Amino acid sequence: MQLLFKTGESLNPLLLAENEKLMRDLSFLEDVTFLVQTDEQNPDEVKVVVISKDKFEYAASMSLSTDNSDVEIVNENMFGLGHRLNVGMAQKNAYFPQMGIYFSYHINNIFGTFINTTIGYSDTYKRKGWDFSLEKGFLTSLEENAGGFSFEKVSRYNHIAPDHPIELDTTISYLSSDLWFSHAFTSPINPQKKTLLTFRYLHQNFNQNGIETPIQSQFLRNHDFFLGGISFTKRNLYKNNQIYGYGVTEDIPYGHYYELTAALDRSQFGTWPYLGLSLSNAFIDTGGRYYNGRLAIDGFLDNGVVKQGSILASGNFFSNKFFAFGDPCREFIKVEFLGGINRFNEEYLTINGRFGIRDFYSSNLKGTKRLKFNFETVRYLKWNFYNFRFTNYLFTDFAFLSNSMKSIFSQDFYAGIGVGLRIFNESLVFKIVDIRFTWFPLSPPEGVSPFGTNLQGLTKSRFEDFLGRKPEGVRYQ
């Protein structure tokens, strides 16, 4: 069901390479390779041998602290069909001491159509509600159509968006439905170059504490969002290893993704036009070094004034391999500037954790402009303990936070320096275990310790892809 070609078809090397990536991205497979074998008696025919290695499908994770706790059990290959089941319990001492439950069930590639669906329910301190989604993305350069639909009904939530660090002052409830579709026109000269026409309709309806009266907030407005966009894309693939994983094959997409979008947002506060522009580019030099850059700007217009605007400039780099004490190493650099234009009072930026400085947390540091630098040197150790592999790393993080572009470099800046150890077992679906110690050498704000520690499970980072996706604005977080 995961193969994109059939017996009797002409051999397409690009399709085979993209099919390998598609299967390696499956959460229950450790690695995949395709072997093309010639037939001496039939020179016009080849045999394609697909070799795949499964992971052990069960996993459990636990997060315990004085503030909250979270326990989760996962099966990534239910019934041997590639379905995923997540079941967990979560609790927060401060305002939701009872243990809440959550679960989700994901079906990958329904009946060989490459359509994925997920249904989920949660009743925890974070969120009470259920959701459903159905989606088919662009899988290869030969795909012409992609799209999806999602529906979410939430009766209790106190964050401004999923996976967002900022909490609201009150609990809200909402209903959201989202529909998108994209059609690709392929270049007759180069099938890896595409022009995409994309459409999206988003409906959101908010209320407070279950009361149906609309919230008088422009940020939490009941609105309908109608969007159209055009994109110019090109994607190539490059194989490597020991980047975000330890030793399995990693497919690195590179190319470009240029997107222009326009929309109308209709709510009780009026109809606001929206414009967005995003330019992404990535390439790999002859030494295997990876460079990725993105520039993006977007915002709404209300009587000639920009609202909820964003400016993003980011870069991502990793080096080729070099050796230290006999072990391979890589350098990683990430740089990002994110600025807001007339954002609402509910929206602001922080430098906490993954949004700036690892293991740093302050509820008092807020701003609308942020500049951050993350440097990391990773050493892939030769140790092998029952297929558990190890990397150790040194890192330095810098971050500037301000409410004005003019003063961003004159404000106090903050830094973190640290060392960490990551434990991999790529035959299991367990998350990467990350153990870290951080020192904040500059005077941290009042209430922030000069040292930080962390023990957590990490999901493997993913490379930006350039095939096509649901159009979204800049994530201001």
Short mmCIF file of C-alpha atoms in Angstrom, two decimals:
data_model
loop_
_atom_site.label_atom_id
_atom_site.label_comp_id
_atom_site.label_asym_id
_atom_site.label_seq_id
_atom_site.Cartn_x
_atom_site.Cartn_y
_atom_site.Cartn_z
CA MET A 1 0.00 0.00 0.00
CA GLN A 2 2.97 2.35 0.43
CA LEU A 3 4.33 1.87 -3.11
CA LEU A 4 3.76 4.52 -5.75
CA PHE A 5 4.52 2.26 -8.73
CA LYS A 6 3.14 -1.02 -10.08
CA THR A 7 4.34 -4.03 -12.03
CA GLY A 8 4.54 -3.30 -15.76
CA GLU A 9 5.18 0.44 -15.46
CA SER A 10 8.26 2.23 -16.77
CA LEU A 11 11.05 2.69 -14.24
CA ASN A 12 11.19 6.25 -12.90
CA PRO A 13 14.30 6.90 -10.74
CA LEU A 14 12.85 10.15 -9.30
CA LEU A 15 9.66 8.38 -8.26
CA LEU A 16 11.67 5.61 -6.55
CA ALA A 17 13.74 8.14 -4.60
CA GLU A 18 10.62 10.00 -3.48
CA ASN A 19 8.91 6.71 -2.58
CA GLU A 20 11.88 5.81 -0.37
CA LYS A 21 11.53 9.13 1.47
CA LEU A 22 7.77 8.65 1.85
CA MET A 23 8.31 5.28 3.53
CA ARG A 24 11.23 6.44 5.67
CA ASP A 25 8.98 9.18 7.04
CA LEU A 26 6.58 6.57 8.44
CA SER A 27 6.85 6.49 12.21
CA PHE A 28 6.87 2.68 12.46
CA LEU A 29 9.71 2.06 9.98
CA GLU A 30 13.35 2.44 10.98
CA ASP A 31 14.81 2.48 7.47
CA VAL A 32 13.96 1.60 3.87
CA THR A 33 16.00 1.03 0.73
CA PHE A 34 15.06 0.10 -2.85
CA LEU A 35 17.35 -2.15 -4.90
CA VAL A 36 16.99 -2.22 -8.69
CA GLN A 37 18.24 -5.52 -10.15
CA THR A 38 18.64 -6.12 -13.88
CA ASP A 39 17.50 -9.27 -15.64
CA GLU A 40 20.14 -10.55 -18.13
CA GLN A 41 17.58 -12.63 -20.00
CA ASN A 42 15.13 -9.72 -20.25
CA PRO A 43 17.23 -6.55 -20.64
CA ASP A 44 14.12 -4.37 -20.88
CA GLU A 45 12.94 -5.43 -17.43
CA VAL A 46 14.18 -4.86 -13.89
CA LYS A 47 13.22 -6.23 -10.50
CA VAL A 48 12.71 -3.75 -7.67
CA VAL A 49 13.46 -5.21 -4.24
CA VAL A 50 12.10 -3.22 -1.29
CA ILE A 51 13.90 -3.79 2.01
CA SER A 52 12.33 -2.27 5.13
CA LYS A 53 13.05 -2.60 8.82
CA ASP A 54 10.27 -2.16 11.36
CA LYS A 55 10.56 -0.47 14.71
CA PHE A 56 9.27 -1.95 17.95
CA GLU A 57 5.81 -0.38 17.89
CA TYR A 58 5.11 0.33 21.59
CA ALA A 59 6.38 3.29 23.60
CA ALA A 60 5.66 5.10 26.83
CA SER A 61 6.67 8.55 28.06
CA MET A 62 6.40 10.29 31.39
CA SER A 63 6.88 13.89 32.53
CA LEU A 64 6.71 14.59 36.27
CA SER A 65 7.30 17.87 38.13
CA THR A 66 5.99 19.78 41.13
CA ASP A 67 3.74 21.74 38.76
CA ASN A 68 2.25 19.07 36.48
CA SER A 69 2.48 15.48 35.31
CA ASP A 70 1.87 13.70 32.02
CA VAL A 71 1.95 9.96 31.22
CA GLU A 72 1.42 8.63 27.68
CA ILE A 73 1.36 5.21 25.96
CA VAL A 74 1.74 4.92 22.18
CA ASN A 75 1.34 2.15 19.60
CA GLU A 76 2.66 3.25 16.20
CA ASN A 77 1.56 0.16 14.24
CA MET A 78 -1.82 -1.04 15.49
CA PHE A 79 -2.88 -4.40 14.04
CA GLY A 80 0.16 -4.26 11.76
CA LEU A 81 -1.67 -1.70 9.59
CA GLY A 82 0.38 1.39 10.39
CA HIS A 83 -2.35 2.94 12.54
CA ARG A 84 -1.25 5.00 15.57
CA LEU A 85 -2.95 5.06 18.98
CA ASN A 86 -2.01 7.57 21.70
CA VAL A 87 -3.53 7.32 25.19
CA GLY A 88 -2.45 9.51 28.09
CA MET A 89 -3.26 11.17 31.40
CA ALA A 90 -2.30 14.70 32.46
CA GLN A 91 -2.71 16.75 35.63
CA LYS A 92 -1.76 20.25 36.86
CA ASN A 93 -1.62 21.04 40.56
CA ALA A 94 -2.43 24.73 40.36
CA TYR A 95 -5.97 24.77 38.99
CA PHE A 96 -6.86 21.28 37.65
CA PRO A 97 -5.67 18.78 40.27
CA GLN A 98 -7.78 15.88 39.02
CA MET A 99 -6.18 13.57 36.46
CA GLY A 100 -7.48 14.18 32.94
CA ILE A 101 -7.36 11.81 29.97
CA TYR A 102 -6.68 12.21 26.27
CA PHE A 103 -6.38 9.94 23.24
CA SER A 104 -6.05 10.07 19.46
CA TYR A 105 -6.28 7.49 16.70
CA HIS A 106 -4.51 8.07 13.38
CA ILE A 107 -5.02 6.03 10.21
CA ASN A 108 -2.25 6.37 7.65
CA ASN A 109 -2.94 5.79 3.95
CA ILE A 110 -6.59 4.67 3.99
CA PHE A 111 -7.03 1.73 1.55
CA GLY A 112 -3.91 2.75 -0.38
CA THR A 113 -5.28 6.22 -1.23
CA PHE A 114 -2.56 8.06 0.78
CA ILE A 115 -5.34 9.92 2.60
CA ASN A 116 -4.68 10.19 6.35
CA THR A 117 -7.27 10.70 9.05
CA THR A 118 -7.09 11.44 12.78
CA ILE A 119 -9.71 11.62 15.50
CA GLY A 120 -8.90 12.77 19.01
CA TYR A 121 -10.45 13.64 22.37
CA SER A 122 -9.04 15.28 25.49
CA ASP A 123 -10.29 16.34 28.90
CA THR A 124 -7.22 17.71 30.70
CA TYR A 125 -6.02 20.96 32.26
CA LYS A 126 -4.80 22.05 28.82
CA ARG A 127 -7.92 21.40 26.80
CA LYS A 128 -11.34 19.79 26.75
CA GLY A 129 -12.73 18.93 23.34
CA TRP A 130 -12.51 16.71 20.30
CA ASP A 131 -11.16 17.03 16.78
CA PHE A 132 -11.22 15.26 13.42
CA SER A 133 -9.07 15.69 10.32
CA LEU A 134 -8.79 14.21 6.85
CA GLU A 135 -5.82 15.15 4.64
CA LYS A 136 -3.83 14.16 1.57
CA GLY A 137 -0.61 16.07 1.04
CA PHE A 138 1.75 16.33 -1.89
CA LEU A 139 3.75 13.09 -1.78
CA THR A 140 5.91 13.34 -4.89
CA SER A 141 6.83 15.72 -7.69
CA LEU A 142 4.22 13.98 -9.88
CA GLU A 143 1.26 14.74 -7.59
CA GLU A 144 -1.31 17.16 -9.01
CA ASN A 145 -3.77 17.61 -6.14
CA ALA A 146 -3.63 17.93 -2.37
CA GLY A 147 -6.01 19.11 0.29
CA GLY A 148 -7.61 18.49 3.61
CA PHE A 149 -10.41 19.17 6.06
CA SER A 150 -10.34 19.51 9.84
CA PHE A 151 -12.98 20.16 12.48
CA GLU A 152 -12.42 21.03 16.13
CA LYS A 153 -14.88 21.67 18.95
CA VAL A 154 -13.36 22.78 22.25
CA SER A 155 -15.30 23.62 25.41
CA ARG A 156 -12.33 24.65 27.57
CA TYR A 157 -8.98 26.07 26.53
CA ASN A 158 -6.66 28.76 27.91
CA HIS A 159 -3.91 29.11 25.29
CA ILE A 160 -4.08 31.41 22.27
CA ALA A 161 -3.25 28.56 19.86
CA PRO A 162 -2.25 24.88 19.99
CA ASP A 163 1.36 24.33 21.09
CA HIS A 164 1.64 28.03 21.97
CA PRO A 165 3.51 29.20 25.10
CA ILE A 166 1.16 32.08 25.98
CA GLU A 167 -1.82 31.53 28.26
CA LEU A 168 -4.96 33.68 28.20
CA ASP A 169 -6.41 35.32 31.28
CA THR A 170 -9.59 33.29 31.00
CA THR A 171 -10.82 29.98 29.65
CA ILE A 172 -12.44 30.10 26.21
CA SER A 173 -14.36 27.68 24.04
CA TYR A 174 -14.52 27.62 20.28
CA LEU A 175 -15.57 25.79 17.16
CA SER A 176 -13.23 25.70 14.17
CA SER A 177 -13.47 24.19 10.69
CA ASP A 178 -10.74 24.41 8.09
CA LEU A 179 -10.81 23.38 4.41
CA TRP A 180 -8.02 23.72 1.86
CA PHE A 181 -7.20 22.53 -1.66
CA SER A 182 -4.17 22.92 -3.92
CA HIS A 183 -3.62 22.06 -7.59
CA ALA A 184 -0.15 21.74 -9.11
CA PHE A 185 0.86 22.59 -12.67
CA THR A 186 4.09 20.76 -13.50
CA SER A 187 6.78 22.21 -15.75
CA PRO A 188 7.04 20.14 -18.95
CA ILE A 189 10.82 20.71 -18.93
CA ASN A 190 11.54 19.87 -15.31
CA PRO A 191 8.92 17.79 -13.40
CA GLN A 192 10.43 18.93 -10.10
CA LYS A 193 9.32 22.53 -10.78
CA LYS A 194 5.68 23.31 -10.02
CA THR A 195 3.23 26.17 -9.92
CA LEU A 196 0.56 25.72 -7.25
CA LEU A 197 -2.83 27.38 -6.99
CA THR A 198 -4.18 27.10 -3.44
CA PHE A 199 -7.49 27.91 -1.77
CA ARG A 200 -8.41 27.88 1.91
CA TYR A 201 -11.53 28.58 3.96
CA LEU A 202 -11.31 28.86 7.77
CA HIS A 203 -14.25 29.43 10.12
CA GLN A 204 -13.80 30.11 13.84
CA ASN A 205 -16.43 30.90 16.45
CA PHE A 206 -15.31 31.82 19.99
CA ASN A 207 -17.19 32.18 23.27
CA GLN A 208 -16.16 32.55 26.88
CA ASN A 209 -16.82 29.95 29.60
CA GLY A 210 -19.54 28.33 27.54
CA ILE A 211 -21.51 31.60 27.11
CA GLU A 212 -22.65 32.05 23.52
CA THR A 213 -22.28 35.86 23.59
CA PRO A 214 -19.38 36.80 21.25
CA ILE A 215 -16.18 37.88 22.99
CA GLN A 216 -15.52 41.58 22.43
CA SER A 217 -11.92 41.00 21.42
CA GLN A 218 -10.54 41.52 17.93
CA PHE A 219 -8.04 38.77 18.58
CA LEU A 220 -10.73 36.23 19.58
CA ARG A 221 -13.17 37.36 16.90
CA ASN A 222 -15.75 35.16 15.22
CA HIS A 223 -14.59 35.19 11.64
CA ASP A 224 -14.55 33.60 8.20
CA PHE A 225 -11.23 33.62 6.38
CA PHE A 226 -11.19 33.20 2.57
CA LEU A 227 -7.71 32.79 1.04
CA GLY A 228 -6.22 32.26 -2.39
CA GLY A 229 -2.56 31.86 -3.22
CA ILE A 230 0.00 31.06 -5.86
CA SER A 231 3.29 29.29 -5.19
CA PHE A 232 6.37 28.43 -7.23
CA THR A 233 8.22 25.38 -5.96
CA LYS A 234 11.09 23.07 -6.74
CA ARG A 235 12.30 20.12 -4.66
CA ASN A 236 15.35 17.88 -4.89
CA LEU A 237 16.47 15.18 -2.45
CA TYR A 238 19.89 14.46 -0.95
CA LYS A 239 20.72 11.43 1.20
CA ASN A 240 22.86 11.67 4.30
CA ASN A 241 22.96 10.45 7.90
CA GLN A 242 23.99 11.51 11.41
CA ILE A 243 22.18 14.83 11.23
CA TYR A 244 18.97 14.75 13.28
CA GLY A 245 19.20 10.97 13.65
CA TYR A 246 22.11 8.77 14.65
CA GLY A 247 22.70 6.41 11.74
CA VAL A 248 19.55 5.79 9.71
CA THR A 249 19.22 7.26 6.23
CA GLU A 250 17.95 10.85 6.25
CA ASP A 251 16.40 12.46 3.17
CA ILE A 252 17.23 16.17 2.94
CA PRO A 253 14.89 18.21 0.73
CA TYR A 254 16.36 21.29 -0.89
CA GLY A 255 15.06 23.76 -3.44
CA HIS A 256 12.75 26.75 -3.20
CA TYR A 257 9.20 27.65 -2.16
CA TYR A 258 7.91 31.11 -3.11
CA GLU A 259 4.35 31.85 -2.00
CA LEU A 260 2.06 34.86 -2.42
CA THR A 261 -1.33 34.83 -0.69
CA ALA A 262 -4.29 37.20 -0.46
CA ALA A 263 -7.42 36.85 1.64
CA LEU A 264 -10.49 38.47 3.16
CA ASP A 265 -11.27 38.12 6.86
CA ARG A 266 -14.93 38.80 7.69
CA SER A 267 -16.00 39.26 11.35
CA GLN A 268 -18.21 41.40 13.60
CA PHE A 269 -15.45 44.04 13.42
CA GLY A 270 -15.63 44.36 9.64
CA THR A 271 -13.95 42.87 6.59
CA TRP A 272 -10.15 43.02 6.59
CA PRO A 273 -7.99 42.27 3.53
CA TYR A 274 -4.93 40.11 4.16
CA LEU A 275 -1.65 39.86 2.22
CA GLY A 276 1.24 37.49 2.76
CA LEU A 277 4.56 36.81 1.05
CA SER A 278 6.97 34.00 1.93
CA LEU A 279 10.28 33.15 0.22
CA SER A 280 12.16 29.97 1.25
CA ASN A 281 15.33 28.59 -0.29
CA ALA A 282 17.71 25.77 0.62
CA PHE A 283 20.77 24.31 -1.05
CA ILE A 284 23.57 21.87 -0.32
CA ASP A 285 27.11 22.69 -1.44
CA THR A 286 29.63 20.24 -2.84
CA GLY A 287 30.98 19.53 0.66
CA GLY A 288 27.57 18.46 1.96
CA ARG A 289 26.92 21.64 3.97
CA TYR A 290 23.26 22.65 4.23
CA TYR A 291 21.97 26.25 3.99
CA ASN A 292 18.35 27.29 4.42
CA GLY A 293 16.88 30.79 4.52
CA ARG A 294 13.40 32.25 4.74
CA LEU A 295 11.94 35.76 4.45
CA ALA A 296 8.25 36.34 5.14
CA ILE A 297 5.88 39.23 5.79
CA ASP A 298 2.14 39.25 6.29
CA GLY A 299 -0.69 41.18 7.94
CA PHE A 300 -4.28 42.41 7.82
CA LEU A 301 -5.39 45.85 6.64
CA ASP A 302 -8.06 47.81 8.55
CA ASN A 303 -8.79 51.30 7.19
CA GLY A 304 -5.27 51.53 5.79
CA VAL A 305 -3.62 50.38 9.05
CA VAL A 306 -1.72 47.08 9.29
CA LYS A 307 -2.96 44.77 12.06
CA GLN A 308 -1.52 41.50 13.31
CA GLY A 309 1.43 41.96 10.99
CA SER A 310 4.59 39.87 11.13
CA ILE A 311 8.10 40.05 9.69
CA LEU A 312 10.28 36.95 9.74
CA ALA A 313 13.88 36.42 8.64
CA SER A 314 15.53 33.11 9.51
CA GLY A 315 18.50 30.97 8.57
CA ASN A 316 19.47 27.37 9.27
CA PHE A 317 22.86 25.74 8.65
CA PHE A 318 24.64 22.50 9.39
CA SER A 319 28.20 21.61 8.47
CA ASN A 320 29.68 18.57 6.84
CA LYS A 321 31.21 15.96 9.13
CA PHE A 322 34.50 16.54 10.86
CA PHE A 323 36.16 14.37 13.49
CA ALA A 324 37.08 14.99 17.12
CA PHE A 325 38.69 12.26 19.26
CA GLY A 326 37.88 9.79 16.49
CA ASP A 327 34.13 10.53 16.46
CA PRO A 328 32.18 12.34 13.70
CA CYS A 329 30.85 15.80 14.59
CA ARG A 330 28.66 18.51 13.03
CA GLU A 331 28.04 22.20 13.65
CA PHE A 332 24.47 23.55 13.69
CA ILE A 333 23.52 27.25 13.52
CA LYS A 334 20.04 28.79 13.65
CA VAL A 335 19.30 32.51 13.42
CA GLU A 336 15.85 34.09 13.54
CA PHE A 337 14.35 37.57 13.69
CA LEU A 338 10.61 37.79 14.34
CA GLY A 339 8.83 41.12 14.66
CA GLY A 340 5.19 42.07 15.15
CA ILE A 341 3.33 45.02 13.65
CA ASN A 342 0.37 46.29 15.68
CA ARG A 343 -0.21 42.96 17.39
CA PHE A 344 -3.05 42.70 19.90
CA ASN A 345 -2.58 42.81 23.68
CA GLU A 346 -3.03 39.04 23.92
CA GLU A 347 -0.01 38.48 21.64
CA TYR A 348 3.60 38.86 22.64
CA LEU A 349 6.92 37.06 22.29
CA THR A 350 9.12 35.38 24.90
CA ILE A 351 12.62 33.90 24.91
CA ASN A 352 11.64 30.92 27.04
CA GLY A 353 12.87 27.47 26.09
CA ARG A 354 12.64 26.57 22.42
CA PHE A 355 11.51 30.13 21.64
CA GLY A 356 14.88 31.58 22.58
CA ILE A 357 17.17 30.13 25.26
CA ARG A 358 17.04 26.52 26.34
CA ASP A 359 15.95 25.89 29.98
CA PHE A 360 15.30 29.62 30.50
CA TYR A 361 11.91 30.68 31.87
CA SER A 362 10.62 34.08 32.93
CA SER A 363 6.97 35.13 32.97
CA ASN A 364 7.97 38.83 33.12
CA LEU A 365 10.07 39.12 29.96
CA LYS A 366 7.79 40.02 27.05
CA GLY A 367 8.21 41.89 23.79
CA THR A 368 7.02 42.24 20.21
CA LYS A 369 10.44 41.91 18.49
CA ARG A 370 12.86 39.02 19.02
CA LEU A 371 16.29 38.16 17.64
CA LYS A 372 17.83 34.82 18.59
CA PHE A 373 20.94 32.80 17.78
CA ASN A 374 21.37 29.09 18.53
CA PHE A 375 24.75 27.38 18.10
CA GLU A 376 25.33 23.68 18.67
CA THR A 377 28.24 21.28 18.18
CA VAL A 378 27.19 17.62 18.16
CA ARG A 379 29.53 14.67 18.56
CA TYR A 380 28.21 11.22 17.52
CA LEU A 381 29.79 8.80 19.97
CA LYS A 382 30.80 5.27 19.03
CA TRP A 383 29.15 3.79 22.11
CA ASN A 384 26.54 1.11 21.40
CA PHE A 385 24.65 -0.36 24.36
CA TYR A 386 22.04 -2.86 23.11
CA ASN A 387 21.39 -0.62 20.09
CA PHE A 388 21.19 2.52 22.23
CA ARG A 389 23.43 5.15 20.63
CA PHE A 390 24.64 8.42 22.13
CA THR A 391 25.54 11.96 21.11
CA ASN A 392 26.90 14.67 23.33
CA TYR A 393 26.66 18.33 22.44
CA LEU A 394 27.76 21.81 23.47
CA PHE A 395 25.48 24.76 22.83
CA THR A 396 25.26 28.52 23.15
CA ASP A 397 22.03 30.51 22.85
CA PHE A 398 21.67 34.31 22.60
CA ALA A 399 18.42 36.28 22.49
CA PHE A 400 17.34 39.92 22.29
CA LEU A 401 13.78 40.97 23.15
CA SER A 402 12.25 44.43 22.71
CA ASN A 403 9.09 46.35 21.83
CA SER A 404 10.93 48.53 19.32
CA MET A 405 13.14 47.71 16.36
CA LYS A 406 15.34 50.72 17.15
CA SER A 407 16.06 49.54 20.68
CA ILE A 408 16.38 45.79 20.16
CA PHE A 409 20.19 45.92 20.40
CA SER A 410 20.22 48.46 23.22
CA GLN A 411 17.98 46.36 25.47
CA ASP A 412 19.41 43.72 27.77
CA PHE A 413 20.21 40.50 26.01
CA TYR A 414 20.31 37.05 27.54
CA ALA A 415 22.44 33.99 26.96
CA GLY A 416 22.67 30.34 27.87
CA ILE A 417 25.70 28.03 27.65
CA GLY A 418 25.41 24.34 28.24
CA VAL A 419 26.19 20.71 27.61
CA GLY A 420 23.87 17.83 26.89
CA LEU A 421 23.59 14.13 26.14
CA ARG A 422 21.06 12.55 23.75
CA ILE A 423 20.21 8.85 23.75
CA PHE A 424 18.88 7.27 20.55
CA ASN A 425 17.41 3.87 19.79
CA GLU A 426 16.19 4.03 16.23
CA SER A 427 14.73 0.52 16.43
CA LEU A 428 12.16 1.78 18.96
CA VAL A 429 9.42 4.38 18.63
CA PHE A 430 10.49 5.97 21.93
CA LYS A 431 11.39 9.62 21.78
CA ILE A 432 15.03 10.72 21.92
CA VAL A 433 16.09 11.12 25.56
CA ASP A 434 17.71 14.53 26.08
CA ILE A 435 19.63 15.32 29.29
CA ARG A 436 20.92 18.88 29.56
CA PHE A 437 22.63 21.32 31.93
CA THR A 438 22.60 25.09 31.22
CA TRP A 439 24.36 28.10 32.75
CA PHE A 440 23.09 31.65 32.21
CA PRO A 441 26.30 33.71 32.42
CA LEU A 442 24.63 37.13 32.29
CA SER A 443 22.58 38.38 35.23
CA PRO A 444 19.21 36.67 34.75
CA PRO A 445 16.01 38.51 35.75
CA GLU A 446 14.79 38.35 39.30
CA GLY A 447 13.34 34.94 40.12
CA VAL A 448 15.35 33.13 37.42
CA SER A 449 18.06 30.75 38.62
CA PRO A 450 21.52 31.13 37.00
CA PHE A 451 21.43 27.39 36.24
CA GLY A 452 18.95 25.19 34.41
CA THR A 453 18.56 21.46 33.96
CA ASN A 454 16.31 19.42 31.75
CA LEU A 455 15.38 15.78 31.15
CA GLN A 456 12.86 15.31 28.38
CA GLY A 457 11.82 13.22 25.40
CA LEU A 458 12.40 14.84 22.01
CA THR A 459 10.82 14.08 18.67
CA LYS A 460 13.27 14.06 15.78
CA SER A 461 13.55 17.41 14.02
CA ARG A 462 12.38 17.56 10.42
CA PHE A 463 13.73 19.41 7.42
CA GLU A 464 11.63 21.97 5.62
CA ASP A 465 10.04 20.43 2.54
CA PHE A 466 9.34 22.24 -0.72
CA LEU A 467 6.59 20.18 -2.37
CA GLY A 468 3.56 22.16 -1.25
CA ARG A 469 1.45 22.60 1.87
CA LYS A 470 -1.59 24.22 3.41
CA PRO A 471 -1.12 28.01 3.22
CA GLU A 472 -0.53 29.60 6.62
CA GLY A 473 0.59 32.95 7.90
CA VAL A 474 3.74 33.59 9.88
CA ARG A 475 3.54 31.87 13.28
CA TYR A 476 3.93 34.66 15.78
CA GLN A 477 5.14 32.78 18.84
#
